[in-house]
Coordinates of C-alpha atoms in Angstrom, one line a residue:
M1 CA 68.9 227.7 105.5
G2 CA 68.0 231.0 107.5
S3 CA 69.6 232.0 110.7
L4 CA 67.8 230.9 114.2
S5 CA 66.2 233.8 115.8
Q6 CA 67.0 232.1 118.7
A7 CA 68.9 229.3 120.8
P8 CA 67.7 226.6 119.8
V9 CA 65.4 224.1 123.6
L10 CA 67.5 221.7 124.1
S11 CA 65.6 219.8 127.1
T12 CA 62.9 218.1 126.9
P13 CA 59.7 220.4 126.4
D14 CA 56.8 219.7 129.2
T15 CA 54.5 218.1 127.0
H16 CA 56.7 215.4 126.8
I17 CA 56.6 214.3 129.9
F18 CA 55.3 211.3 131.0
E19 CA 52.3 211.8 133.3
D20 CA 50.5 209.5 135.2
P21 CA 47.5 209.3 133.1
T22 CA 45.1 208.3 136.1
P23 CA 42.7 212.5 135.9
P24 CA 43.2 214.3 139.4
W25 CA 39.4 215.4 141.4
E26 CA 38.6 217.9 141.1
H27 CA 38.1 219.5 144.1
Y28 CA 35.8 222.8 143.1
R29 CA 33.5 220.7 141.8
A30 CA 32.6 219.2 145.6
A31 CA 30.0 220.7 147.1
R32 CA 30.2 221.5 150.5
T33 CA 26.6 219.9 152.4
P34 CA 25.0 222.9 154.3
D35 CA 24.8 223.1 158.1
D36 CA 21.0 222.4 158.3
E37 CA 21.7 219.0 155.5
L38 CA 24.8 217.2 157.8
L39 CA 23.0 215.4 160.0
T40 CA 20.6 214.0 158.1
K41 CA 23.2 213.3 155.2
Y42 CA 25.8 211.5 157.2
E43 CA 23.3 209.8 159.8
I44 CA 25.0 211.4 162.3
A45 CA 22.3 209.9 165.4
D46 CA 23.5 206.7 163.7
T47 CA 26.4 206.5 163.4
V48 CA 27.1 207.3 166.9
R49 CA 25.0 205.4 168.0
Q50 CA 26.6 201.9 166.5
I51 CA 29.7 203.0 167.8
K52 CA 28.3 203.1 171.3
Q53 CA 26.7 200.3 171.0
G54 CA 29.9 198.3 169.3
N55 CA 32.4 199.8 172.6
W56 CA 34.8 200.6 169.6
T57 CA 37.9 202.7 171.0
K58 CA 39.6 203.6 167.4
I59 CA 37.2 204.8 164.3
A60 CA 38.6 205.1 160.9
L61 CA 36.1 207.5 159.0
Q62 CA 37.0 206.5 154.9
F63 CA 35.2 208.6 152.2
P64 CA 35.4 208.8 148.7
D65 CA 37.3 211.9 147.2
E66 CA 33.7 213.6 145.9
L67 CA 32.8 213.3 149.7
L68 CA 36.9 215.1 151.7
V69 CA 34.6 218.6 151.3
D70 CA 32.3 217.4 154.7
A71 CA 35.5 215.3 156.1
P72 CA 35.8 217.7 159.0
R73 CA 32.7 218.9 159.7
V74 CA 31.5 214.6 160.2
F75 CA 35.1 214.8 161.8
G76 CA 34.4 216.8 164.8
I77 CA 30.5 216.2 165.2
L78 CA 31.7 212.9 165.9
N79 CA 33.6 213.9 168.1
Q80 CA 31.1 215.8 170.6
G81 CA 28.6 213.3 170.1
L82 CA 31.5 210.0 171.0
A83 CA 32.7 212.2 174.2
P84 CA 32.1 210.1 177.3
C85 CA 29.8 212.1 178.9
T86 CA 27.3 212.1 176.4
S87 CA 24.4 209.7 174.8
L88 CA 22.5 208.9 172.3
H89 CA 19.0 209.0 171.6
A90 CA 17.6 205.8 170.0
H91 CA 14.6 207.4 168.0
G92 CA 17.4 210.0 166.3
A93 CA 20.1 206.9 165.1
S94 CA 16.0 205.3 163.0
A95 CA 16.1 205.4 159.3
S96 CA 13.2 208.7 159.7
H97 CA 15.2 210.8 161.9
S98 CA 12.4 212.4 164.4
E99 CA 12.5 215.8 164.0
D100 CA 12.5 216.0 168.3
S101 CA 15.8 214.1 167.5
E102 CA 17.7 216.3 164.1
H103 CA 17.3 219.7 166.8
V104 CA 18.6 218.3 170.3
L105 CA 21.3 217.2 167.8
A106 CA 21.8 220.5 165.8
D107 CA 21.7 222.2 168.7
N108 CA 24.8 219.8 170.9
V109 CA 25.2 216.5 170.3
N110 CA 25.7 216.0 173.4
S111 CA 22.9 216.8 174.4
L112 CA 21.1 213.3 173.1
K113 CA 20.2 210.1 174.7
L114 CA 19.4 206.2 174.8
D115 CA 15.8 205.9 175.6
E116 CA 17.6 202.5 177.3
P117 CA 18.3 204.6 181.3
Y118 CA 22.0 205.3 181.7
T119 CA 23.9 203.6 184.1
K120 CA 27.2 205.3 185.3
P121 CA 29.8 202.3 184.2
S122 CA 32.0 200.9 186.8
R123 CA 35.5 202.4 184.8
I124 CA 36.2 205.4 183.4
P125 CA 35.5 204.7 179.2
K126 CA 38.8 204.6 177.1
E127 CA 38.8 207.8 175.6
K128 CA 37.5 207.0 171.7
K129 CA 40.3 207.9 168.4
L130 CA 38.5 208.9 165.0
Y131 CA 41.1 208.9 162.2
V132 CA 40.2 210.0 158.6
L133 CA 41.1 208.2 155.5
A134 CA 41.8 210.1 152.7
D135 CA 43.2 207.6 150.1
T136 CA 41.8 204.7 149.3
S137 CA 44.2 202.3 148.5
Y138 CA 41.7 200.3 145.5
G139 CA 38.7 201.5 144.7
S140 CA 36.2 203.9 147.4
C141 CA 33.6 201.4 146.6
C142 CA 35.1 199.2 149.0
V143 CA 36.0 199.0 152.3
D144 CA 40.0 200.1 153.0
E145 CA 41.3 197.7 155.8
V146 CA 44.6 198.2 154.5
A147 CA 44.5 201.9 155.8
A148 CA 42.6 201.3 158.5
E149 CA 44.9 198.5 160.2
H150 CA 47.5 201.5 159.8
V151 CA 46.1 202.9 162.5
D152 CA 45.1 199.9 163.8
A153 CA 41.0 200.7 163.9
D154 CA 38.1 198.1 165.7
V155 CA 35.8 199.3 162.6
V156 CA 35.6 201.8 159.6
V157 CA 32.8 203.6 158.5
H158 CA 31.7 204.3 154.7
Y159 CA 30.6 206.6 154.1
G160 CA 29.3 207.0 150.2
K161 CA 29.0 204.2 147.4
A162 CA 29.7 200.9 148.6
C163 CA 29.9 197.4 146.5
L164 CA 29.2 196.3 150.1
S165 CA 31.0 193.2 149.5
P166 CA 31.8 191.0 152.5
T167 CA 35.4 192.6 154.3
A168 CA 38.1 190.2 154.8
R169 CA 38.8 191.0 158.9
L170 CA 37.1 194.5 160.2
P171 CA 33.3 195.3 161.3
V172 CA 32.2 198.4 159.0
I173 CA 29.1 200.9 159.3
Y174 CA 28.1 201.5 155.6
I175 CA 26.3 205.4 155.4
F176 CA 25.4 205.2 151.7
T177 CA 25.0 209.8 152.7
N178 CA 21.4 210.4 151.0
R179 CA 20.9 212.6 148.7
K180 CA 18.3 215.1 147.5
L181 CA 16.3 213.7 144.2
K182 CA 12.9 215.2 142.8
V183 CA 10.6 212.9 142.9
D184 CA 8.0 214.5 140.3
H185 CA 10.1 213.9 137.6
I186 CA 11.1 210.2 138.5
I187 CA 7.1 209.4 138.7
Q188 CA 6.5 210.9 135.1
S189 CA 9.3 209.2 133.9
F190 CA 8.6 206.0 135.0
K191 CA 4.8 206.0 133.3
E192 CA 6.1 207.0 130.1
N193 CA 8.1 204.1 129.9
F194 CA 5.1 201.8 131.7
P195 CA 2.4 202.9 130.5
N196 CA 0.8 198.6 131.1
T197 CA 0.4 199.2 135.2
S198 CA 0.0 194.9 135.2
E199 CA 4.3 194.6 133.9
N200 CA 6.2 193.3 136.1
V201 CA 8.6 196.3 137.8
I202 CA 11.7 197.0 139.9
L203 CA 11.8 200.2 141.4
M204 CA 15.8 199.9 142.0
A205 CA 18.1 203.2 142.6
D206 CA 22.1 203.8 143.6
T207 CA 22.6 202.9 147.0
S208 CA 23.4 206.6 147.0
Y209 CA 19.1 207.2 146.6
S210 CA 17.8 204.5 147.8
S211 CA 16.5 205.6 151.0
H212 CA 13.2 207.6 148.3
V213 CA 12.7 204.3 146.3
P214 CA 9.8 203.6 149.3
R215 CA 8.0 207.0 148.6
I216 CA 8.0 206.8 144.9
Y217 CA 6.6 202.9 145.6
D218 CA 4.0 204.2 147.4
I219 CA 2.5 206.9 144.7
L220 CA 3.2 204.3 142.3
R221 CA 1.1 201.6 144.2
A222 CA -1.8 204.2 144.2
E223 CA -1.9 205.3 141.5
G224 CA -2.2 201.3 140.6
Y225 CA 0.5 199.8 139.5
I226 CA 0.0 196.4 141.2
N227 CA 2.8 194.4 140.4
L228 CA 5.8 196.4 141.5
F229 CA 8.3 195.9 143.7
K230 CA 10.7 197.3 145.5
P231 CA 14.2 195.5 147.3
T232 CA 15.2 196.3 149.3
I233 CA 19.5 196.2 150.4
I234 CA 21.0 193.4 151.5
H235 CA 24.9 192.2 151.9
D236 CA 25.1 189.5 149.4
P237 CA 26.3 190.5 146.2
S238 CA 26.0 186.8 144.2
S239 CA 22.0 187.3 144.5
L240 CA 20.5 187.9 141.1
L241 CA 19.4 191.6 142.0
P242 CA 23.2 192.0 142.8
N243 CA 22.9 193.2 147.0
R244 CA 18.8 193.7 147.1
T245 CA 15.7 191.2 147.8
L246 CA 14.2 189.1 145.4
P247 CA 10.7 188.5 144.9
D248 CA 8.8 186.6 146.6
A249 CA 7.5 184.8 143.4
V250 CA 11.3 184.1 142.3
T251 CA 11.3 180.9 143.5
D252 CA 13.0 178.9 140.5
G253 CA 16.2 181.7 139.8
I254 CA 16.7 183.4 136.4
Q255 CA 14.1 181.9 135.4
D256 CA 11.7 183.8 137.5
I257 CA 13.3 187.3 136.7
A258 CA 13.3 186.7 134.0
S259 CA 9.8 188.0 133.3
Y260 CA 10.5 191.9 135.0
H261 CA 12.1 195.1 134.0
L262 CA 13.7 197.2 136.2
F263 CA 14.1 200.6 135.9
H264 CA 16.8 202.2 137.8
I265 CA 17.5 205.6 139.3
S266 CA 20.8 207.0 138.6
E267 CA 23.8 205.3 136.1
P268 CA 24.2 201.6 137.9
P269 CA 27.7 200.4 137.3
A270 CA 28.3 199.3 134.6
S271 CA 29.5 195.5 135.8
L272 CA 26.0 195.2 136.8
L273 CA 24.5 196.3 133.9
L274 CA 26.3 193.5 132.8
I275 CA 24.8 191.0 134.9
L276 CA 21.6 192.0 134.8
S277 CA 20.9 192.0 131.4
S278 CA 20.7 188.6 131.1
R279 CA 18.7 188.2 133.7
L280 CA 16.0 190.6 132.7
A281 CA 13.6 191.9 130.0
S282 CA 14.6 194.9 130.1
I283 CA 16.5 197.4 131.8
Y284 CA 15.6 201.3 132.0
I285 CA 18.0 203.7 133.2
Y286 CA 16.9 207.1 134.8
P287 CA 20.1 209.2 135.0
I288 CA 20.0 212.4 138.0
P289 CA 20.7 215.3 135.9
L290 CA 23.5 218.0 137.1
T291 CA 21.3 220.6 136.7
S292 CA 17.6 221.0 137.5
D293 CA 16.9 222.1 134.4
P294 CA 16.0 220.6 131.9
P295 CA 15.0 216.9 133.6
S296 CA 16.1 213.8 133.0
K297 CA 14.0 211.4 130.6
A298 CA 14.7 207.7 131.4
Y299 CA 16.5 205.1 128.2
L300 CA 16.0 201.4 127.3
A301 CA 20.3 200.3 128.0
T302 CA 21.7 197.9 125.8
T303 CA 24.2 195.4 126.1
A304 CA 25.6 193.9 123.4
S305 CA 28.6 195.8 121.6
R306 CA 30.1 195.6 125.6
L307 CA 29.1 191.7 125.6
R308 CA 30.8 191.9 121.8
R309 CA 33.8 193.5 122.9
R310 CA 34.5 191.7 126.1
Y311 CA 34.3 188.4 124.1
A312 CA 36.9 189.6 121.8
L313 CA 38.6 190.3 125.0
V314 CA 38.1 186.8 125.7
L315 CA 39.4 185.1 122.6
T316 CA 42.4 187.2 122.6
V317 CA 43.7 186.4 126.3
A318 CA 42.8 182.3 125.3
T319 CA 45.7 182.3 122.7
E320 CA 48.2 183.8 125.2
P321 CA 50.5 181.7 127.1
T322 CA 51.4 183.7 130.0
I323 CA 48.3 185.4 131.7
G324 CA 49.4 188.0 134.5
I325 CA 47.5 188.1 137.5
L326 CA 46.8 191.3 139.6
I327 CA 44.9 191.5 142.3
N328 CA 43.1 194.6 143.4
T329 CA 42.1 194.5 146.4
L330 CA 43.2 193.1 150.1
S331 CA 39.7 193.4 151.7
V332 CA 37.6 191.6 150.1
K333 CA 37.0 187.5 152.1
N334 CA 37.7 185.2 150.1
Y335 CA 40.2 187.2 147.8
L336 CA 43.3 184.5 148.4
E337 CA 40.8 181.4 147.9
I338 CA 39.8 182.7 144.5
V339 CA 43.5 183.7 143.2
D340 CA 44.7 180.5 144.2
Q341 CA 42.2 178.2 142.3
V342 CA 43.2 181.3 139.0
K343 CA 46.7 180.0 139.5
A344 CA 45.9 176.0 139.6
Q345 CA 42.7 177.0 136.2
I346 CA 45.5 178.4 134.2
L347 CA 48.1 175.9 135.3
A348 CA 45.8 173.0 134.0
A349 CA 45.6 174.7 130.6
G350 CA 49.2 174.6 130.0
K351 CA 50.0 178.2 130.7
K352 CA 52.3 180.3 132.8
S353 CA 50.7 182.8 135.8
Y354 CA 52.8 186.0 137.0
T355 CA 51.2 187.7 140.3
F356 CA 51.1 191.2 141.3
V357 CA 50.1 193.5 143.7
V358 CA 50.0 197.4 142.3
G359 CA 46.8 199.1 144.0
K360 CA 44.9 201.2 141.9
V361 CA 45.2 200.1 138.6
N362 CA 45.8 202.4 135.4
A363 CA 48.0 201.9 132.5
A364 CA 51.4 203.2 133.0
K365 CA 51.6 200.0 135.7
V366 CA 51.1 197.4 134.0
A367 CA 52.2 198.4 130.3
N368 CA 55.7 197.8 132.4
F369 CA 55.1 193.7 132.3
S370 CA 55.5 193.5 128.8
E371 CA 55.8 190.1 129.1
I372 CA 51.9 189.6 129.9
G373 CA 50.0 189.1 127.7
G374 CA 47.2 189.1 129.1
W375 CA 45.8 190.3 132.7
V376 CA 43.0 188.7 134.8
V377 CA 42.3 191.0 138.1
I378 CA 40.4 190.0 141.0
G379 CA 39.0 192.8 142.8
C380 CA 35.4 193.1 144.3
W381 CA 32.6 192.9 142.4
E382 CA 32.3 196.3 141.4
S383 CA 36.4 197.0 139.9
S384 CA 37.2 194.0 138.7
L385 CA 35.2 195.3 135.5
I386 CA 38.7 197.4 133.8
E387 CA 37.5 199.4 130.2
S388 CA 40.0 201.3 128.4
K389 CA 41.5 201.8 125.4
D390 CA 43.9 203.2 127.2
F391 CA 46.1 199.5 128.3
Y392 CA 48.3 197.8 126.8
R393 CA 46.7 194.4 127.3
P394 CA 43.1 193.0 128.2
I395 CA 42.0 193.5 131.0
I396 CA 39.3 190.4 132.1
T397 CA 37.7 189.0 135.3
P398 CA 37.8 185.4 136.3
F399 CA 34.7 185.2 135.3
E400 CA 36.1 186.0 132.2
L401 CA 39.1 183.6 132.5
A402 CA 37.6 180.3 132.9
L403 CA 35.7 180.4 129.7
A404 CA 39.1 182.0 128.0
L405 CA 41.0 178.7 129.1
Q406 CA 38.3 176.5 127.6
P407 CA 39.1 174.8 124.1
D408 CA 37.3 175.5 121.1
S409 CA 35.2 173.0 121.4
V410 CA 34.0 173.6 124.8
R411 CA 33.9 176.9 124.3
V412 CA 29.7 177.8 125.0
W413 CA 29.7 182.5 125.2
T414 CA 26.1 182.6 126.5
G415 CA 25.3 186.0 127.2
E416 CA 26.3 185.6 130.5
W417 CA 28.4 187.4 132.9
K418 CA 29.0 187.6 136.5
T419 CA 32.1 188.5 138.5
D420 CA 31.2 188.0 142.4
F421 CA 33.4 185.9 144.2
N422 CA 31.4 183.1 145.5
E423 CA 29.7 182.8 142.0
V424 CA 33.1 181.8 140.6
L425 CA 34.5 179.9 143.7
S426 CA 31.4 177.5 143.6
K427 CA 31.5 176.8 140.2
G428 CA 35.7 176.5 139.9
Q429 CA 36.5 173.8 141.8
G430 CA 35.4 171.7 139.3
Q431 CA 36.9 174.1 136.6
A432 CA 40.7 172.5 135.8
A433 CA 38.9 169.2 135.9
E434 CA 37.0 170.4 132.8
T435 CA 39.5 172.3 131.2
A436 CA 41.4 168.9 131.4
K437 CA 38.9 166.8 129.6
G438 CA 38.8 169.4 127.1
L439 CA 42.6 169.4 126.1
L440 CA 42.0 165.9 126.5
K441 CA 39.4 166.1 123.5
E442 CA 41.9 167.3 122.2
E443 CA 45.2 165.3 122.4
I444 CA 47.4 168.1 124.3
Y445 CA 47.3 165.7 127.3
L446 CA 49.0 162.3 126.5
D447 CA 48.8 158.6 128.1
N448 CA 50.6 159.5 131.5
I449 CA 48.5 163.0 132.1
S450 CA 47.7 161.4 135.8
R451 CA 51.5 161.1 137.1
S452 CA 52.9 163.8 138.9
D453 CA 56.8 164.1 136.9
G454 CA 54.4 166.1 134.6
I455 CA 54.6 165.8 131.1
N456 CA 55.9 162.5 128.4
P457 CA 59.9 164.3 127.8
N458 CA 59.8 162.2 124.6
F459 CA 56.7 164.6 123.5
E460 CA 57.6 167.0 121.1
H461 CA 55.1 169.8 120.9
E462 CA 55.4 170.5 117.1
S463 CA 52.8 167.4 117.3
A464 CA 49.9 169.4 120.0
A465 CA 47.4 170.5 118.2
P466 CA 47.9 175.0 117.3
D467 CA 45.1 177.5 119.2
F468 CA 43.3 178.8 115.9
D469 CA 43.5 182.5 116.9
L470 CA 39.5 184.1 116.7
R471 CA 40.1 187.7 116.1
T472 CA 43.8 187.5 113.5
G473 CA 42.2 184.1 111.6
R474 CA 46.1 182.6 112.8
Y475 CA 47.1 179.7 114.0
V476 CA 49.1 180.2 117.4
S477 CA 51.4 177.2 118.1
N478 CA 52.7 178.6 121.4
S479 CA 49.8 179.4 123.4
R480 CA 49.9 176.1 126.5
P481 CA 53.9 176.1 127.4
L482 CA 53.9 174.3 129.6
F483 CA 52.4 171.7 128.4
A484 CA 55.6 171.4 125.9
G485 CA 58.2 172.0 128.1
F486 CA 56.9 171.1 132.0
T487 CA 60.4 169.6 133.5
P488 CA 59.8 165.5 134.3
R489 CA 60.8 164.6 137.7
T490 CA 63.8 162.1 137.6
D491 CA 63.9 159.1 140.0
G492 CA 65.6 160.0 143.5
L493 CA 65.7 164.1 142.5
T494 CA 63.3 166.4 143.5
Q495 CA 61.5 168.7 140.5
N496 CA 62.3 172.1 142.9
N497 CA 65.8 171.7 143.1
S498 CA 68.1 173.5 141.1
S499 CA 70.5 170.4 140.8
S500 CA 68.3 168.0 139.1
L501 CA 69.3 166.4 136.1
I502 CA 66.6 168.0 133.1
H503 CA 66.2 166.4 129.9
Q504 CA 67.0 168.9 127.2
Y505 CA 65.6 168.4 123.8
A506 CA 65.0 170.9 121.4
G507 CA 62.7 173.3 121.2
S508 CA 62.8 173.6 124.8
L509 CA 62.0 177.3 126.8
A510 CA 63.6 179.4 129.6
K511 CA 64.2 177.4 132.7
I512 CA 65.0 178.8 136.2
G513 CA 65.2 176.7 139.5
G514 CA 64.4 173.3 136.9
Q515 CA 60.9 175.2 135.5
V516 CA 59.4 176.6 132.9
S517 CA 59.4 180.2 132.6
T518 CA 57.9 182.7 130.2
G519 CA 59.4 185.8 131.2
A520 CA 63.2 184.9 131.3
E521 CA 61.9 183.4 127.5
F522 CA 60.6 186.9 126.7
L523 CA 64.0 188.2 128.4
N524 CA 66.0 186.0 126.2
S525 CA 64.4 186.1 122.8
S526 CA 62.5 189.4 122.7
R527 CA 64.4 192.0 124.1
T528 CA 67.6 193.2 122.8
W529 CA 69.9 194.1 126.5
K530 CA 69.3 192.3 128.8
G531 CA 70.9 193.6 132.0
L532 CA 74.4 194.5 132.4
G533 CA 77.4 193.0 130.7
S534 CA 74.9 190.9 128.3
D535 CA 76.9 192.0 125.8
F536 CA 80.5 190.4 126.1
R537 CA 80.3 186.7 125.4
I538 CA 82.4 185.2 127.6
S539 CA 83.8 181.3 128.3
Y540 CA 86.2 180.0 130.8
D541 CA 87.3 176.7 128.6
D542 CA 88.6 177.9 125.8
P543 CA 90.5 181.4 125.6
D544 CA 90.6 182.3 122.6
E545 CA 86.7 182.7 122.2
I546 CA 86.8 185.2 125.1
N547 CA 85.6 188.0 123.8
G548 CA 85.4 190.4 127.3
A549 CA 87.5 190.2 130.3
P550 CA 86.0 188.3 133.1
I551 CA 84.7 188.9 136.6
E552 CA 87.3 189.6 138.9
E553 CA 87.7 190.6 142.8
G554 CA 88.3 194.6 142.9
R555 CA 89.0 196.9 145.9
S556 CA 86.4 196.9 148.4
G557 CA 87.1 198.8 152.4
I558 CA 86.4 201.8 152.8
A559 CA 88.6 205.1 152.6
R560 CA 91.3 205.1 155.2
G561 CA 92.7 201.6 153.4
Y562 CA 91.6 199.9 150.8
N563 CA 91.8 196.4 150.6
V564 CA 92.7 195.3 147.3
S565 CA 92.6 191.7 146.0
G566 CA 96.3 189.9 146.7
R567 CA 97.8 192.9 147.1
G568 CA 96.6 193.8 151.2
V569 CA 95.9 196.9 152.3
K570 CA 96.7 199.9 150.1
R571 CA 96.5 203.5 152.0

């Protein structure tokens, strides 16, 4: 063995230090908006008008990471426009942004005036304060009501891409930040993919490019595309076209819209692509190039492989006994109702659920809970779809969970996919009853299923029909632990009373407070180290069985005079 040329490195190398896998935002890539485009891109005039009409005094400005470079200038110009002595011209607030009003804005925001005659207020108006929300608690597409309530904001101005999910508490002003777009390239690509001018085509774009859709629509209509439809933006994620209006010919729902093709400008969210894949005839996507040359070309989107992956995750969660409910929003309306519904569905299927609130979801956070077999995300319709190979356990949506909890004899995968809360809630009231009905067919529920005191204590878990895991080709016998380990209520005692008389039987699971806990069972059966003192087995009834010292009261007090148990004060 040769001699060492230098001292060995005894510390952990930097490459082995655990770091958050979430990639940081590269600020140097964020382009600063030119001054002459700032007023138009951020719709300064319309923002000032809406704030003044709402008479809000504390305004939170929510910027995504890529727009933070413009936040100081937007903050400054809004401060000028909201000064008590200023007013705003109505034409400057309109979507057209007339040249006169924009020149006035560029020269001096304080010189803007309303069309209505100005009347001096009876009292001095309150000073309006602006706050910049630079880091969202969850996804940037959602309104961060949690951060806004930290400053007691009256309204949130949301900039950039938005999921338009209804909020629970605060009013919102959405500014989509209009971006430049080369219309000629898009029209040429549209013609190449739709040479037949009589086809039913929906022309849609991301919210940041939606202002260009009317111009593209007019050009294509002039060239003979008679069945072209341009939807307008609405706040309705449960629509057949999420957050968009429908053609007048669509009266019977999915059957009518299935004859339409979609031409989408910019890359749509993965959730939108999955939703529309089962509703439209085809989807063509025109990606926005990072540079002007060469121009992009539209391509036909396919979702077959992605849907297969989602169904594989559904089958994985179907055989897991413990499911984690991952709350990924605190501001979307009805999120508490969907949490309660998911809990009821999991309980009806005989599985155990645990609820977690971790903020922004990443693989490092959810990996801390190894006892969870699968996760269901409660978030907005865009952020609830999480696809990454870095996660240790599968993560699905509430809609997919409803499929996973159904027995094999009932579960049918049609390719339909949805994530909106209202759609899932409207069908979820009878979901638990449907799941229970399917379980009855498989003889998992017994004759006393309608009793409030739980499962028959004489029921043997070994006699229950196991679940077949289609992914592994094996039978799983412990996928519904609450059916076998549910504690019955004894006469005269309530089930939640920890001192209740509990009927124990072979193969019973760990219980906390008289209730089955799959998390405690995991710690009891799978963990080799279970806490301080867990390596000692103590029996106070038989001194010969003691393998460790019993717990005794030790020294207490402060340094000037400790109190030793049984011996008083010792200095």
